[in-house]
PDB file of C-alpha atoms and ligand atoms in Angstrom:
ATOM      1  CA  UNK A 277       0.122  -0.069   0.234  1.00  0.00           C
ATOM      2  CA  UNK A 278       1.154   3.712  -0.841  1.00  0.00           C
ATOM      3  CA  UNK A 279       0.348   6.772   1.975  1.00  0.00           C
ATOM      4  CA  UNK A 280       0.823  10.430   0.615  1.00  0.00           C
ATOM      5  CA  UNK A 281       0.462  12.901   3.674  1.00  0.00           C
ATOM      6  CA  UNK A 282       0.189  16.043   3.389  1.00  0.00           C
ATOM      7  CA  UNK A 283       1.006  18.533   6.385  1.00  0.00           C
ATOM      8  CA  UNK A 284       1.701  22.225   7.235  1.00  0.00           C
ATOM      9  CA  UNK A 285       3.678  20.315   9.702  1.00  0.00           C
ATOM     10  CA  UNK A 286       5.493  16.689   8.675  1.00  0.00           C
ATOM     11  CA  UNK A 287       7.700  16.249  11.021  1.00  0.00           C
ATOM     12  CA  UNK A 288       4.658  15.791  13.367  1.00  0.00           C
ATOM     13  CA  UNK A 289       4.668  12.000  11.178  1.00  0.00           C
ATOM     14  CA  UNK A 290       7.809  11.397  12.167  1.00  0.00           C
ATOM     15  CA  UNK A 291       7.154   9.273  14.797  1.00  0.00           C
ATOM     16  CA  UNK A 292       6.019   6.446  12.427  1.00  0.00           C
ATOM     17  CA  UNK A 293       8.865   5.588  11.246  1.00  0.00           C
ATOM     18  CA  UNK A 294       9.001   3.762  13.869  1.00  0.00           C
ATOM     19  CA  UNK A 295       8.239   0.257  15.042  1.00  0.00           C
ATOM     20  CA  UNK A 296       4.850  -1.859  13.211  1.00  0.00           C
ATOM     21  CA  UNK A 297       4.658   0.763  11.012  1.00  0.00           C
ATOM     22  CA  UNK A 298       8.420   1.781  10.845  1.00  0.00           C
ATOM     23  CA  UNK A 299       9.453  -1.626   9.778  1.00  0.00           C
ATOM     24  CA  UNK A 300       6.913  -2.228   7.146  1.00  0.00           C
ATOM     25  CA  UNK A 301       7.819   1.362   5.657  1.00  0.00           C
ATOM     26  CA  UNK A 302      11.610  -0.699   5.495  1.00  0.00           C
ATOM     27  CA  UNK A 303      10.364  -3.706   4.179  1.00  0.00           C
ATOM     28  CA  UNK A 304       8.475  -2.000   1.285  1.00  0.00           C
ATOM     29  CA  UNK A 305       5.501  -3.272   2.212  1.00  0.00           C
ATOM     30  CA  UNK A 306       4.096   0.481   3.181  1.00  0.00           C
ATOM     31  CA  UNK A 307       4.981   3.454   0.928  1.00  0.00           C
ATOM     32  CA  UNK A 308       4.600   6.426   2.935  1.00  0.00           C
ATOM     33  CA  UNK A 309       5.970   9.348   1.586  1.00  0.00           C
ATOM     34  CA  UNK A 310       4.883  12.468   3.253  1.00  0.00           C
ATOM     35  CA  UNK A 311       4.772  15.891   1.841  1.00  0.00           C
ATOM     36  CA  UNK A 312       4.487  19.422   2.982  1.00  0.00           C
ATOM     37  CA  UNK A 313       1.980  21.548   1.591  1.00  0.00           C
ATOM     38  CA  UNK A 314       3.537  25.292   1.689  1.00  0.00           C
ATOM     39  CA  UNK A 315       5.589  23.409  -0.919  1.00  0.00           C
ATOM     40  CA  UNK A 316       2.446  24.300  -3.529  1.00  0.00           C
ATOM     41  CA  UNK A 317       1.812  28.001  -1.447  1.00  0.00           C
ATOM     42  CA  UNK A 318       2.563  30.834  -3.775  1.00  0.00           C
ATOM     43  CA  UNK A 319       3.977  33.699  -2.456  1.00  0.00           C
ATOM     44  CA  UNK A 320       6.798  34.497  -0.444  1.00  0.00           C
ATOM     45  CA  UNK A 321       5.085  33.829   2.778  1.00  0.00           C
ATOM     46  CA  UNK A 322       4.007  30.539   1.513  1.00  0.00           C
ATOM     47  CA  UNK A 323       0.662  31.613   2.939  1.00  0.00           C
ATOM     48  CA  UNK A 324      -2.119  28.372   2.622  1.00  0.00           C
ATOM     49  CA  UNK A 325      -5.042  30.442   4.506  1.00  0.00           C
ATOM     50  CA  UNK A 326      -6.858  32.860   3.975  1.00  0.00           C
ATOM     51  CA  UNK A 327      -9.889  35.004   6.209  1.00  0.00           C
ATOM     52  CA  UNK A 328     -13.119  33.296   6.613  1.00  0.00           C
ATOM     53  CA  UNK A 329     -16.064  33.751   3.930  1.00  0.00           C
ATOM     54  CA  UNK A 330     -19.359  34.418   5.769  1.00  0.00           C
ATOM     55  CA  UNK A 331     -17.252  35.800   8.730  1.00  0.00           C
ATOM     56  CA  UNK A 332     -15.871  34.446  12.123  1.00  0.00           C
ATOM     57  CA  UNK A 333     -12.843  33.263  13.835  1.00  0.00           C
ATOM     58  CA  UNK A 334     -10.039  31.456  12.788  1.00  0.00           C
ATOM     59  CA  UNK A 335      -8.615  31.098   8.943  1.00  0.00           C
ATOM     60  CA  UNK A 336      -9.801  28.384   6.588  1.00  0.00           C
ATOM     61  CA  UNK A 337      -7.673  26.926   4.307  1.00  0.00           C
ATOM     62  CA  UNK A 338      -6.891  27.898   0.670  1.00  0.00           C
ATOM     63  CA  UNK A 339      -8.550  25.714  -1.283  1.00  0.00           C
ATOM     64  CA  UNK A 340      -6.222  26.197  -4.267  1.00  0.00           C
ATOM     65  CA  UNK A 341      -3.154  25.776  -2.391  1.00  0.00           C
ATOM     66  CA  UNK A 342      -4.803  22.165  -1.912  1.00  0.00           C
ATOM     67  CA  UNK A 343      -6.448  21.974  -4.857  1.00  0.00           C
ATOM     68  CA  UNK A 344      -1.962  21.729  -6.430  1.00  0.00           C
ATOM     69  CA  UNK A 345      -0.627  20.393  -4.154  1.00  0.00           C
ATOM     70  CA  UNK A 346      -3.526  17.223  -3.867  1.00  0.00           C
ATOM     71  CA  UNK A 347      -3.110  17.036  -7.961  1.00  0.00           C
ATOM     72  CA  UNK A 348       0.290  16.540  -7.554  1.00  0.00           C
ATOM     73  CA  UNK A 349       0.615  14.424  -5.069  1.00  0.00           C
ATOM     74  CA  UNK A 350      -2.092  12.097  -7.255  1.00  0.00           C
ATOM     75  CA  UNK A 351      -0.368  12.341  -9.860  1.00  0.00           C
ATOM     76  CA  UNK A 352       2.685  11.432  -8.441  1.00  0.00           C
ATOM     77  CA  UNK A 353       4.242  14.237  -9.878  1.00  0.00           C
ATOM     78  CA  UNK A 354       5.504  15.991  -6.923  1.00  0.00           C
ATOM     79  CA  UNK A 355       5.904  19.944  -6.294  1.00  0.00           C
ATOM     80  CA  UNK A 356       8.835  20.549  -6.797  1.00  0.00           C
ATOM     81  CA  UNK A 357      10.320  21.184  -3.466  1.00  0.00           C
ATOM     82  CA  UNK A 358       9.930  16.763  -3.276  1.00  0.00           C
ATOM     83  CA  UNK A 359      11.639  16.602  -6.768  1.00  0.00           C
ATOM     84  CA  UNK A 360      14.326  14.216  -6.673  1.00  0.00           C
ATOM     85  CA  UNK A 361      13.483  13.248  -2.975  1.00  0.00           C
ATOM     86  CA  UNK A 362      10.186  10.520  -3.862  1.00  0.00           C
ATOM     87  CA  UNK A 363      11.625   8.450  -5.879  1.00  0.00           C
ATOM     88  CA  UNK A 364      14.649   7.478  -3.380  1.00  0.00           C
ATOM     89  CA  UNK A 365      11.849   5.158  -1.656  1.00  0.00           C
ATOM     90  CA  UNK A 366      10.938   3.073  -4.610  1.00  0.00           C
ATOM     91  CA  UNK A 367      10.242  -0.293  -2.807  1.00  0.00           C
ATOM     92  CA  UNK A 368       6.812  -1.060  -3.950  1.00  0.00           C
ATOM     93  CA  UNK A 369       6.229   2.277  -5.249  1.00  0.00           C
ATOM     94  CA  UNK A 370       6.149   0.966  -8.823  1.00  0.00           C
ATOM     95  CA  UNK A 371       2.836  -0.928  -8.219  1.00  0.00           C
ATOM     96  CA  UNK A 372       0.232   1.708  -7.493  1.00  0.00           C
ATOM     97  CA  UNK A 373       0.630   4.660  -9.168  1.00  0.00           C
ATOM     98  CA  UNK A 374      -1.778   5.061 -11.471  1.00  0.00           C
ATOM     99  CA  UNK A 375      -4.435   3.315  -8.596  1.00  0.00           C
ATOM    100  CA  UNK A 376      -7.480   4.463  -7.266  1.00  0.00           C
ATOM    101  CA  UNK A 377      -6.535   7.206  -5.072  1.00  0.00           C
ATOM    102  CA  UNK A 378      -9.347   7.495  -1.699  1.00  0.00           C
ATOM    103  CA  UNK A 379      -8.880  11.250  -0.505  1.00  0.00           C
ATOM    104  CA  UNK A 380      -8.852  11.401   3.518  1.00  0.00           C
ATOM    105  CA  UNK A 381      -9.991  14.164   5.530  1.00  0.00           C
ATOM    106  CA  UNK A 382      -9.676  14.302   8.767  1.00  0.00           C
ATOM    107  CA  UNK A 383     -12.649  16.288   9.890  1.00  0.00           C
ATOM    108  CA  UNK A 384     -14.080  16.440  13.521  1.00  0.00           C
ATOM    109  CA  UNK A 385     -17.216  17.066  11.316  1.00  0.00           C
ATOM    110  CA  UNK A 386     -16.693  13.437   9.383  1.00  0.00           C
ATOM    111  CA  UNK A 387     -18.329   9.973   9.999  1.00  0.00           C
ATOM    112  CA  UNK A 388     -16.105   8.357  12.487  1.00  0.00           C
ATOM    113  CA  UNK A 389     -13.526   5.880  12.306  1.00  0.00           C
ATOM    114  CA  UNK A 390     -13.574   2.362  13.513  1.00  0.00           C
ATOM    115  CA  UNK A 391     -11.726  -0.543  12.925  1.00  0.00           C
ATOM    116  CA  UNK A 392     -13.837  -0.943  10.184  1.00  0.00           C
ATOM    117  CA  UNK A 393     -13.208   1.780   8.457  1.00  0.00           C
ATOM    118  CA  UNK A 394      -9.655   0.410   9.416  1.00  0.00           C
ATOM    119  CA  UNK A 395     -10.606  -3.217   7.495  1.00  0.00           C
ATOM    120  CA  UNK A 396     -11.222  -1.482   4.394  1.00  0.00           C
ATOM    121  CA  UNK A 397      -9.290   0.915   3.426  1.00  0.00           C
ATOM    122  CA  UNK A 398      -6.261  -2.015   4.315  1.00  0.00           C
ATOM    123  CA  UNK A 399      -7.885  -3.010   0.966  1.00  0.00           C
ATOM    124  CA  UNK A 400      -7.143   0.103  -0.826  1.00  0.00           C
ATOM    125  CA  UNK A 401      -4.580   0.558  -3.307  1.00  0.00           C
ATOM    126  CA  UNK A 402      -3.242   3.947  -2.532  1.00  0.00           C
ATOM    127  CA  UNK A 403      -4.256   6.632   0.226  1.00  0.00           C
ATOM    128  CA  UNK A 404      -4.043  10.788   0.538  1.00  0.00           C
ATOM    129  CA  UNK A 405      -4.259  12.133   4.302  1.00  0.00           C
ATOM    130  CA  UNK A 406      -5.339  15.910   3.380  1.00  0.00           C
ATOM    131  CA  UNK A 407      -4.431  17.662   7.221  1.00  0.00           C
ATOM    132  CA  UNK A 408      -6.826  20.283   8.110  1.00  0.00           C
ATOM    133  CA  UNK A 409      -5.288  22.868  10.491  1.00  0.00           C
ATOM    134  CA  UNK A 410      -6.752  26.471  11.826  1.00  0.00           C
ATOM    135  CA  UNK A 411     -10.473  25.980  10.832  1.00  0.00           C
ATOM    136  CA  UNK A 412     -10.353  23.613   8.665  1.00  0.00           C
ATOM    137  CA  UNK A 413      -9.796  23.446   4.880  1.00  0.00           C
ATOM    138  CA  UNK A 414     -12.047  24.480   1.957  1.00  0.00           C
ATOM    139  CA  UNK A 415     -15.216  23.188   1.267  1.00  0.00           C
ATOM    140  CA  UNK A 416     -14.735  22.845  -1.845  1.00  0.00           C
ATOM    141  CA  UNK A 417     -11.486  20.543  -2.219  1.00  0.00           C
ATOM    142  CA  UNK A 418     -13.400  17.674  -0.354  1.00  0.00           C
ATOM    143  CA  UNK A 419     -16.327  18.517  -4.142  1.00  0.00           C
ATOM    144  CA  UNK A 420     -13.896  18.971  -6.495  1.00  0.00           C
ATOM    145  CA  UNK A 421     -11.992  15.707  -5.812  1.00  0.00           C
ATOM    146  CA  UNK A 422     -15.110  13.999  -5.574  1.00  0.00           C
ATOM    147  CA  UNK A 423     -16.834  14.842  -9.053  1.00  0.00           C
ATOM    148  CA  UNK A 424     -13.296  14.223 -10.777  1.00  0.00           C
ATOM    149  CA  UNK A 425     -13.708  10.652  -8.878  1.00  0.00           C
ATOM    150  CA  UNK A 426     -12.106  10.226  -6.360  1.00  0.00           C
ATOM    151  CA  UNK A 427     -13.378   8.522  -3.597  1.00  0.00           C
ATOM    152  CA  UNK A 428     -12.669  11.512  -1.052  1.00  0.00           C
ATOM    153  CA  UNK A 429     -13.871   9.942   2.940  1.00  0.00           C
ATOM    154  CA  UNK A 430     -14.057  12.896   6.049  1.00  0.00           C
ATOM    155  CA  UNK A 431     -13.585  10.627   9.279  1.00  0.00           C
ATOM    156  CA  UNK A 432     -13.185  12.228  12.155  1.00  0.00           C
ATOM    157  CA  UNK A 433     -11.071  10.177  15.305  1.00  0.00           C
ATOM    158  CA  UNK A 434     -13.313  10.502  18.020  1.00  0.00           C
ATOM    159  CA  UNK A 435     -16.213  13.367  19.764  1.00  0.00           C
ATOM    160  CA  UNK A 436     -13.507  16.356  20.338  1.00  0.00           C
ATOM    161  CA  UNK A 437     -11.455  18.859  18.773  1.00  0.00           C
ATOM    162  CA  UNK A 438      -7.892  19.175  17.421  1.00  0.00           C
ATOM    163  CA  UNK A 439      -5.502  21.124  16.796  1.00  0.00           C
ATOM    164  CA  UNK A 440      -4.863  19.204  13.139  1.00  0.00           C
ATOM    165  CA  UNK A 441      -5.460  16.655  11.045  1.00  0.00           C
ATOM    166  CA  UNK A 442      -1.673  15.420  12.109  1.00  0.00           C
ATOM    167  CA  UNK A 443      -3.191  13.233  14.814  1.00  0.00           C
ATOM    168  CA  UNK A 444      -5.891  11.828  13.263  1.00  0.00           C
ATOM    169  CA  UNK A 445      -3.063  10.572  10.825  1.00  0.00           C
ATOM    170  CA  UNK A 446      -1.100   8.987  12.496  1.00  0.00           C
ATOM    171  CA  UNK A 447      -4.305   7.144  13.608  1.00  0.00           C
ATOM    172  CA  UNK A 448      -5.239   6.054   9.640  1.00  0.00           C
ATOM    173  CA  UNK A 449      -1.835   5.110   9.496  1.00  0.00           C
ATOM    174  CA  UNK A 450      -1.349   2.818  11.946  1.00  0.00           C
ATOM    175  CA  UNK A 451      -4.840   1.539  12.541  1.00  0.00           C
ATOM    176  CA  UNK A 452      -4.743   0.704   8.332  1.00  0.00           C
ATOM    177  CA  UNK A 453      -0.952  -0.442   8.791  1.00  0.00           C
ATOM    178  CA  UNK A 454      -0.941  -2.651  11.178  1.00  0.00           C
ATOM    179  CA  UNK A 455      -4.040  -4.635   8.988  1.00  0.00           C
ATOM    180  CA  UNK A 456      -1.618  -4.744   6.305  1.00  0.00           C
ATOM    181  CA  UNK A 457      -0.389  -8.178   5.134  1.00  0.00           C
ATOM    182  CA  UNK A 458       2.413  -9.471   7.127  1.00  0.00           C
ATOM    183  CA  UNK A 459       3.047  -5.934   9.035  1.00  0.00           C
ATOM    184  CA  UNK A 460       2.557  -7.828  12.232  1.00  0.00           C
ATOM    185  CA  UNK A 461       4.406 -11.494  12.629  1.00  0.00           C
ATOM    186  CA  UNK A 462       1.466 -13.308  14.145  1.00  0.00           C
ATOM    187  CA  UNK A 463      -2.088 -12.809  12.380  1.00  0.00           C
ATOM    188  CA  UNK A 464      -3.395 -14.666  15.061  1.00  0.00           C
ATOM    189  CA  UNK A 465      -2.733 -11.838  17.506  1.00  0.00           C
ATOM    190  CA  UNK A 466      -5.562  -9.900  14.804  1.00  0.00           C
ATOM    191  CA  UNK A 467      -7.969 -11.923  15.317  1.00  0.00           C
ATOM    192  CA  UNK A 468      -9.339 -11.958  18.964  1.00  0.00           C
ATOM    193  CA  UNK A 469      -8.779  -7.617  19.747  1.00  0.00           C
ATOM    194  CA  UNK A 470     -11.096  -5.448  20.550  1.00  0.00           C
ATOM    195  CA  UNK A 471     -13.110  -4.647  17.778  1.00  0.00           C
ATOM    196  CA  UNK A 472     -12.993  -7.625  16.029  1.00  0.00           C
ATOM    197  CA  UNK A 473     -15.370 -10.805  14.403  1.00  0.00           C
ATOM    198  CA  UNK A 474     -16.330 -11.199  17.651  1.00  0.00           C
ATOM    199  CA  UNK A 475     -18.018  -7.354  18.309  1.00  0.00           C
ATOM    200  CA  UNK A 476     -16.321  -7.466  21.740  1.00  0.00           C
ATOM    201  CA  UNK A 477     -14.540  -5.991  23.661  1.00  0.00           C
ATOM    202  CA  UNK A 478     -11.153  -8.046  24.464  1.00  0.00           C
ATOM    203  CA  UNK A 479     -10.837  -9.373  27.664  1.00  0.00           C
ATOM    204  CA  UNK A 480      -7.997  -9.509  30.603  1.00  0.00           C
ATOM    205  CA  UNK A 481      -4.725 -10.908  29.429  1.00  0.00           C
ATOM    206  CA  UNK A 482      -1.601 -11.405  31.892  1.00  0.00           C
ATOM    207  CA  UNK A 483       1.673 -12.582  31.566  1.00  0.00           C
ATOM    208  CA  UNK A 484       4.392 -14.221  34.110  1.00  0.00           C
ATOM    209  CA  UNK A 485       4.723 -13.755  37.079  1.00  0.00           C
ATOM    210  CA  UNK A 486       2.209 -16.129  38.338  1.00  0.00           C
ATOM    211  CA  UNK A 487       1.943 -14.052  41.733  1.00  0.00           C
ATOM    212  CA  UNK A 488       2.496 -10.159  41.758  1.00  0.00           C
ATOM    213  CA  UNK A 489       2.530  -8.973  44.652  1.00  0.00           C
ATOM    214  CA  UNK A 490      -0.627 -10.092  46.139  1.00  0.00           C
ATOM    215  CA  UNK A 491      -2.135 -10.309  42.507  1.00  0.00           C
ATOM    216  CA  UNK A 492      -2.870 -13.834  41.390  1.00  0.00           C
ATOM    217  CA  UNK A 493      -3.714 -14.802  37.693  1.00  0.00           C
ATOM    218  CA  UNK A 494      -6.931 -16.888  37.011  1.00  0.00           C
ATOM    219  CA  UNK A 495      -6.357 -20.498  38.063  1.00  0.00           C
ATOM    220  CA  UNK A 496      -7.988 -21.181  35.125  1.00  0.00           C
ATOM    221  CA  UNK A 497      -5.270 -19.542  32.759  1.00  0.00           C
ATOM    222  CA  UNK A 498      -2.499 -21.111  34.672  1.00  0.00           C
ATOM    223  CA  UNK A 499      -4.723 -25.129  33.639  1.00  0.00           C
ATOM    224  CA  UNK A 500      -4.657 -25.683  30.544  1.00  0.00           C
ATOM    225  CA  UNK A 501      -7.739 -26.411  29.165  1.00  0.00           C
ATOM    226  CA  UNK A 502      -8.254 -25.016  26.277  1.00  0.00           C
ATOM    227  CA  UNK A 503     -12.546 -24.701  25.869  1.00  0.00           C
ATOM    228  CA  UNK A 504     -12.435 -23.571  29.273  1.00  0.00           C
ATOM    229  CA  UNK A 505      -9.804 -20.422  28.327  1.00  0.00           C
ATOM    230  CA  UNK A 506     -11.967 -19.643  25.865  1.00  0.00           C
ATOM    231  CA  UNK A 507     -15.163 -19.667  27.503  1.00  0.00           C
ATOM    232  CA  UNK A 508     -13.797 -17.948  30.681  1.00  0.00           C
ATOM    233  CA  UNK A 509     -12.495 -15.237  28.557  1.00  0.00           C
ATOM    234  CA  UNK A 510     -15.597 -14.804  26.436  1.00  0.00           C
ATOM    235  CA  UNK A 511     -17.231 -14.610  29.423  1.00  0.00           C
ATOM    236  CA  UNK A 512     -14.538 -12.038  31.368  1.00  0.00           C
ATOM    237  CA  UNK A 513     -15.303 -10.561  26.788  1.00  0.00           C
ATOM    238  CA  UNK A 514     -19.145 -10.572  27.101  1.00  0.00           C
ATOM    239  CA  UNK A 515     -19.138  -8.611  31.110  1.00  0.00           C
ATOM    240  CA  UNK A 516     -15.882  -6.253  30.537  1.00  0.00           C
ATOM    241  CA  UNK A 517     -17.923  -5.048  27.000  1.00  0.00           C
ATOM    242  CA  UNK A 518     -21.811  -4.659  29.271  1.00  0.00           C
ATOM    243  CA  UNK A 519     -20.141  -2.732  31.667  1.00  0.00           C
ATOM    244  CA  UNK A 520     -17.829  -0.011  29.554  1.00  0.00           C
ATOM    245  CA  UNK A 521     -20.149  -0.258  25.566  1.00  0.00           C
ATOM    246  CA  UNK A 522     -23.364  -1.526  26.206  1.00  0.00           C
ATOM    247  CA  UNK A 523     -23.824   0.001  23.040  1.00  0.00           C
ATOM    248  CA  UNK A 524     -21.105  -3.117  21.605  1.00  0.00           C
ATOM    249  CA  UNK A 525     -24.006  -5.460  22.576  1.00  0.00           C
ATOM    250  CA  UNK A 526     -27.038  -4.028  21.417  1.00  0.00           C
ATOM    251  CA  UNK A 527     -25.743  -3.535  18.096  1.00  0.00           C
ATOM    252  CA  UNK A 528     -24.347  -7.054  18.612  1.00  0.00           C
ATOM    253  CA  UNK A 529     -27.785  -8.406  17.494  1.00  0.00           C
ATOM    254  CA  UNK A 530     -29.268 -10.922  19.917  1.00  0.00           C
ATOM    255  CA  UNK A 531     -28.519 -14.018  17.505  1.00  0.00           C
ATOM    256  CA  UNK A 532     -24.262 -13.003  18.671  1.00  0.00           C
ATOM    257  CA  UNK A 533     -25.691 -14.519  22.881  1.00  0.00           C
ATOM    258  CA  UNK A 534     -26.003 -17.849  22.962  1.00  0.00           C
ATOM    259  CA  UNK A 535     -27.404 -19.132  27.149  1.00  0.00           C
ATOM    260  CA  UNK A 536     -24.360 -18.767  28.287  1.00  0.00           C
ATOM    261  CA  UNK A 537     -23.719 -15.314  26.963  1.00  0.00           C
ATOM    262  CA  UNK A 538     -27.058 -14.261  28.418  1.00  0.00           C
ATOM    263  CA  UNK A 539     -26.389 -15.457  32.144  1.00  0.00           C
ATOM    264  CA  UNK A 540     -22.805 -14.461  32.611  1.00  0.00           C
ATOM    265  CA  UNK A 541     -25.302 -10.659  31.181  1.00  0.00           C
ATOM    266  CA  UNK A 542     -27.291 -10.295  33.267  1.00  0.00           C
ATOM    267  CA  UNK A 543     -25.464 -11.695  36.643  1.00  0.00           C
ATOM    268  CA  UNK A 544     -23.255  -8.443  35.940  1.00  0.00           C
ATOM    269  CA  UNK A 545     -27.037  -6.149  35.568  1.00  0.00           C
ATOM    270  CA  UNK A 546     -27.281  -6.093  31.806  1.00  0.00           C
ATOM    271  CA  UNK A 547     -30.407  -7.214  30.439  1.00  0.00           C
ATOM    272  CA  UNK A 548     -30.315  -8.856  26.999  1.00  0.00           C
ATOM    273  CA  UNK A 549     -32.410  -7.719  24.658  1.00  0.00           C
ATOM    274  CA  UNK A 550     -35.031 -10.372  23.970  1.00  0.00           C
ATOM    275  CA  UNK A 551     -34.011 -13.452  21.240  1.00  0.00           C
TER     276      UNK A 551
HETATM  277  N1  LIG B 194     -13.808  23.987  12.916  1.00  0.00           N
HETATM  278  C1  LIG B 194     -13.181  22.516  12.849  1.00  0.00           C
HETATM  279  C2  LIG B 194     -14.733  21.465  12.677  1.00  0.00           C
HETATM  280  O1  LIG B 194     -15.152  22.839  14.794  1.00  0.00           O
HETATM  281  O2  LIG B 194     -15.846  20.896  12.779  1.00  0.00           O
HETATM  282  C3  LIG B 194     -12.137  22.192  13.080  1.00  0.00           C
HETATM  283  C4  LIG B 194     -11.032  22.833  12.603  1.00  0.00           C
HETATM  284  S1  LIG B 194      -9.525  21.093  13.837  1.00  0.00           S
HETATM  285  C5  LIG B 194      -9.764  23.002  14.968  1.00  0.00           C
HETATM  286  C6  LIG B 194      -8.530  21.501  12.946  1.00  0.00           C
HETATM  287  C7  LIG B 194      -8.358  19.854  12.682  1.00  0.00           C
HETATM  288  O3  LIG B 194      -7.890  19.439  12.636  1.00  0.00           O
HETATM  289  C8  LIG B 194      -9.672  19.908  11.914  1.00  0.00           C
HETATM  290  O4  LIG B 194      -9.514  20.682   9.777  1.00  0.00           O
HETATM  291  C9  LIG B 194      -9.266  18.255  11.329  1.00  0.00           C
HETATM  292  O5  LIG B 194      -8.156  17.936   9.940  1.00  0.00           O
HETATM  293  C10 LIG B 194      -8.164  18.058  12.780  1.00  0.00           C
HETATM  294  N2  LIG B 194      -9.384  17.399  13.797  1.00  0.00           N
HETATM  295  C11 LIG B 194      -9.783  18.125  14.222  1.00  0.00           C
HETATM  296  N3  LIG B 194      -9.977  17.591  15.329  1.00  0.00           N
HETATM  297  C12 LIG B 194     -10.793  16.286  14.299  1.00  0.00           C
HETATM  298  C13 LIG B 194     -11.629  14.756  14.683  1.00  0.00           C
HETATM  299  N4  LIG B 194     -11.791  14.672  16.073  1.00  0.00           N
HETATM  300  N5  LIG B 194     -10.864  13.593  13.589  1.00  0.00           N
HETATM  301  C14 LIG B 194     -10.373  13.641  12.348  1.00  0.00           C
HETATM  302  N6  LIG B 194      -9.288  15.446  12.481  1.00  0.00           N
HETATM  303  C15 LIG B 194      -9.313  16.715  13.295  1.00  0.00           C
END
């Protein structure tokens, strides 16, 4: 997969050189390029924003600067400032140039980015993430790219307001990147996670030592009895989800719960919907 991130603070994306995402970049599983939006500004102050039409506080990012930047990044021509540097990251790039692009515009007014979104986007060949600042990006940018056949996804990473889209870009790259084949060493570890296929939060996890400062690891986990361990884990996942995210249990639907699940939920004080 190729991901381009456009920002006025490209250094903000430096953590993407670390850990699993950093390794995925080194091994060519993920071709990630970061661009400075100001390279597409045309005045000597490298201006990217202006006052909002209709009045009000703050500044809005100009559509003309974003339009030029995204045209070049999508077409993979780069800005003049990029010349000579993009080509250094060869690897998988050649496979995806010309592939359909999803333009991701992080915004608190977008649809919420979830694990389902990450799973869907992990199938894409190219993501281009446009990081807003100030009061956001002129609305015509999304409109123009949609009109030209680009899939535009305006997404929020949660119900709060950040100063800029860079943290959202980090979230998207981390969540999508770890789903790419080969990025997480043992793909099994993706199966039982929170927000996975079971629709529950993950059960509590433990490691050595079995006793620590008076806290014992639950006996069943030391038993080696796989069926009992699986049942214990599902019970704890149900209890935890009912306590912390009852909306997820509601979303499961009655058919996803068997009689034992219902007992566990009742004991946890949650009345399951009638089957
Ligand atoms: N005026 C905007 C509003 O009220 O919807 C908020 C703009 S915010 C201060 C500046 C930028 O931060 C946004 O353009 C977006 O890129 C990013 N941002 C802030 N909160 C976000 C969130 N919850 N999810 C994704 N991006 C966010």
